[in-house]
């Protein structure tokens, strides 16, 4: 591996260990075993490097989820596997929620998230047997909501059976429905 790849690997390790806002350029350089100047040379800024590392880490989580969900299964089994994936990637989910608060002041971070979100919706749709970005958006919404609940209270997160029951009730509800 070269310095660029070493920096990306070091940045991912730092993201998992320290989070986005607490990671310094020195932390990344030390984790990568390269000079501090290498960050500027290869990525321009620490933030650009961290953004790329975060996008790559999310892609890795998506690939992991794809492997876990490769076997066809019913709703409850599938969503049980999704919820289990939160434990394996807890720091990654915490980082995403941490960054939402920074997006108002960091347009490049927002842009990065917008594109990554679109790619995630397409990938999620495919994982769930669809090519519709709308389907991916619904899955992304469920994932994000479940991840937020799981981060705060893992034991209080709806089980897959409760999630299915709630979705059925929602779809069956006529309150606020339009024709």
Coordinates of C-alpha atoms in Angstrom, one line a residue:
X1 CA 0.0 0.0 0.0
X2 CA 1.1 3.6 -0.6
X3 CA 0.7 6.6 1.5
X4 CA -2.7 7.5 0.1
X5 CA -4.1 4.0 1.0
X6 CA -2.4 4.1 4.4
X7 CA -4.0 7.4 5.1
X8 CA -7.4 6.1 4.2
X9 CA -7.0 3.1 6.4
X10 CA -5.6 5.2 9.3
X11 CA -8.5 7.7 8.9
X12 CA -11.0 4.8 9.1
X13 CA -9.4 3.5 12.3
X14 CA -9.5 6.9 13.8
X15 CA -13.1 7.4 12.9
X16 CA -14.0 4.1 14.6
X17 CA -11.8 4.9 17.7
X18 CA -12.4 8.7 18.2
X19 CA -15.3 9.8 16.0
X20 CA -15.2 12.5 13.3
X21 CA -14.9 15.7 15.3
X22 CA -12.3 14.3 17.8
X23 CA -10.0 13.0 15.2
X24 CA -7.0 15.2 14.4
X25 CA -4.7 15.2 11.5
X26 CA -1.9 14.1 13.8
X27 CA -4.0 11.1 14.9
X28 CA -4.5 10.1 11.3
X29 CA -0.9 10.5 10.3
X30 CA 0.2 8.5 13.3
X31 CA -2.3 5.7 12.6
X32 CA -1.2 5.6 9.0
X33 CA 2.5 5.8 9.8
X34 CA 3.1 8.7 7.4
X35 CA 4.0 12.4 7.7
X36 CA 1.4 15.0 8.6
X37 CA 2.2 16.7 5.2
X38 CA 1.0 13.6 3.4
X39 CA -2.6 14.4 4.2
X40 CA -2.4 17.7 2.4
X41 CA -0.5 16.2 -0.5
X42 CA -3.0 13.3 -1.1
X43 CA -6.3 14.7 0.1
X44 CA -6.0 18.5 0.5
X45 CA -7.6 18.6 4.0
X46 CA -8.2 16.3 6.9
X47 CA -12.0 16.7 6.4
X48 CA -11.7 15.6 2.7
X49 CA -9.8 12.5 3.9
X50 CA -12.3 11.8 6.7
X51 CA -15.2 12.2 4.3
X52 CA -13.7 9.7 1.9
X53 CA -12.9 7.3 4.8
X54 CA -16.5 7.6 6.0
X55 CA -18.0 6.9 2.6
X56 CA -15.7 3.9 2.2
X57 CA -16.6 2.6 5.7
X58 CA -20.3 2.9 4.8
X59 CA -19.7 1.0 1.5
X60 CA -18.0 -1.7 3.5
X61 CA -20.9 -1.9 5.9
X62 CA -23.3 -2.1 2.9
X63 CA -21.1 -4.9 1.4
X64 CA -21.2 -6.8 4.8
X65 CA -25.0 -6.4 4.9
X66 CA -25.3 -7.6 1.4
X67 CA -23.3 -10.8 2.3
X68 CA -25.5 -11.3 5.4
X69 CA -28.7 -10.8 3.4
X70 CA -27.6 -12.9 0.4
X71 CA -29.8 -15.8 1.5
X72 CA -33.5 -15.2 0.8
X73 CA -35.4 -14.9 4.1
X74 CA -38.7 -13.7 5.5
X75 CA -39.2 -10.1 6.8
X76 CA -38.4 -10.9 10.4
X77 CA -35.2 -12.9 9.7
X78 CA -34.0 -10.2 7.3
X79 CA -34.6 -7.3 9.7
X80 CA -33.2 -9.3 12.6
X81 CA -29.9 -9.5 10.5
X82 CA -30.1 -5.8 9.8
X83 CA -30.5 -5.0 13.5
X84 CA -27.6 -7.3 14.4
X85 CA -25.5 -5.4 11.9
X86 CA -25.8 -2.3 14.1
X87 CA -23.7 -3.9 16.8
X88 CA -20.9 -4.7 14.3
X89 CA -20.9 -1.1 13.1
X90 CA -21.9 0.9 16.1
X91 CA -19.2 3.5 15.8
X92 CA -20.1 4.0 12.1
X93 CA -23.7 4.7 13.0
X94 CA -22.7 7.0 15.8
X95 CA -20.5 9.0 13.5
X96 CA -23.3 9.5 11.0
X97 CA -25.5 11.0 13.6
X98 CA -22.7 13.1 14.9
X99 CA -22.1 14.5 11.4
X100 CA -25.8 15.4 10.8
X101 CA -25.3 18.3 13.3
X102 CA -22.2 19.6 11.4
X103 CA -23.8 19.7 7.9
X104 CA -25.3 23.1 8.2
X105 CA -21.8 24.6 8.6
X106 CA -20.0 22.2 6.3
X107 CA -21.4 22.3 2.7
X108 CA -18.8 19.8 1.4
X109 CA -19.9 17.4 4.1
X110 CA -23.5 17.8 3.1
X111 CA -22.6 17.2 -0.6
X112 CA -20.7 14.1 0.3
X113 CA -23.7 12.8 2.3
X114 CA -26.2 13.6 -0.4
X115 CA -24.4 11.6 -3.0
X116 CA -23.6 8.8 -0.6
X117 CA -27.2 8.7 0.4
X118 CA -28.4 8.4 -3.1
X119 CA -25.9 5.5 -3.7
X120 CA -27.1 3.9 -0.5
X121 CA -30.8 4.1 -1.5
X122 CA -30.0 2.4 -4.8
X123 CA -27.9 -0.3 -3.1
X124 CA -30.5 -0.9 -0.4
X125 CA -33.2 -1.2 -3.1
X126 CA -31.1 -3.8 -4.8
X127 CA -30.5 -5.7 -1.6
X128 CA -34.2 -5.8 -1.0
X129 CA -35.0 -7.0 -4.5
X130 CA -35.9 -3.8 -6.2
X131 CA -34.5 -1.3 -8.6
X132 CA -36.6 1.6 -7.3
X133 CA -34.9 4.4 -5.5
X134 CA -38.2 5.0 -3.7
X135 CA -38.0 1.5 -2.3
X136 CA -34.4 2.2 -1.2
X137 CA -35.6 5.4 0.4
X138 CA -38.1 3.6 2.5
X139 CA -35.6 1.0 3.6
X140 CA -33.1 3.8 4.3
X141 CA -35.7 5.5 6.5
X142 CA -36.4 2.3 8.4
X143 CA -32.6 1.7 8.8
X144 CA -31.9 5.2 10.0
X145 CA -34.8 5.2 12.5
X146 CA -33.9 1.8 13.8
X147 CA -30.2 2.7 14.1
X148 CA -31.1 5.8 16.0
X149 CA -33.3 3.9 18.4
X150 CA -30.7 1.1 18.8
X151 CA -27.9 3.6 19.5
X152 CA -29.9 5.2 22.3
X153 CA -31.6 2.1 23.7
X154 CA -30.6 -1.3 22.1
X155 CA -33.1 -3.2 24.4
X156 CA -35.9 -0.9 23.5
X157 CA -35.5 -1.1 19.8
X158 CA -38.5 -2.8 18.1
X159 CA -38.0 -6.4 17.3
X160 CA -38.5 -7.4 13.7
X161 CA -41.9 -8.9 14.6
X162 CA -42.9 -5.5 16.3
X163 CA -41.6 -3.6 13.3
X164 CA -43.7 -5.8 10.9
X165 CA -46.8 -5.4 13.1
X166 CA -46.3 -1.6 13.2
X167 CA -45.8 -1.4 9.4
X168 CA -48.9 -3.5 8.8
X169 CA -50.9 -1.2 11.1
X170 CA -49.5 1.9 9.4
X171 CA -50.3 0.6 5.9
X172 CA -53.8 -0.5 7.1
X173 CA -54.5 2.9 8.7
X174 CA -56.9 5.2 6.8
X175 CA -56.0 8.2 8.9
X176 CA -54.4 10.8 6.6
X177 CA -54.5 8.5 3.6
X178 CA -55.1 10.1 0.2
X179 CA -56.6 8.4 -2.8

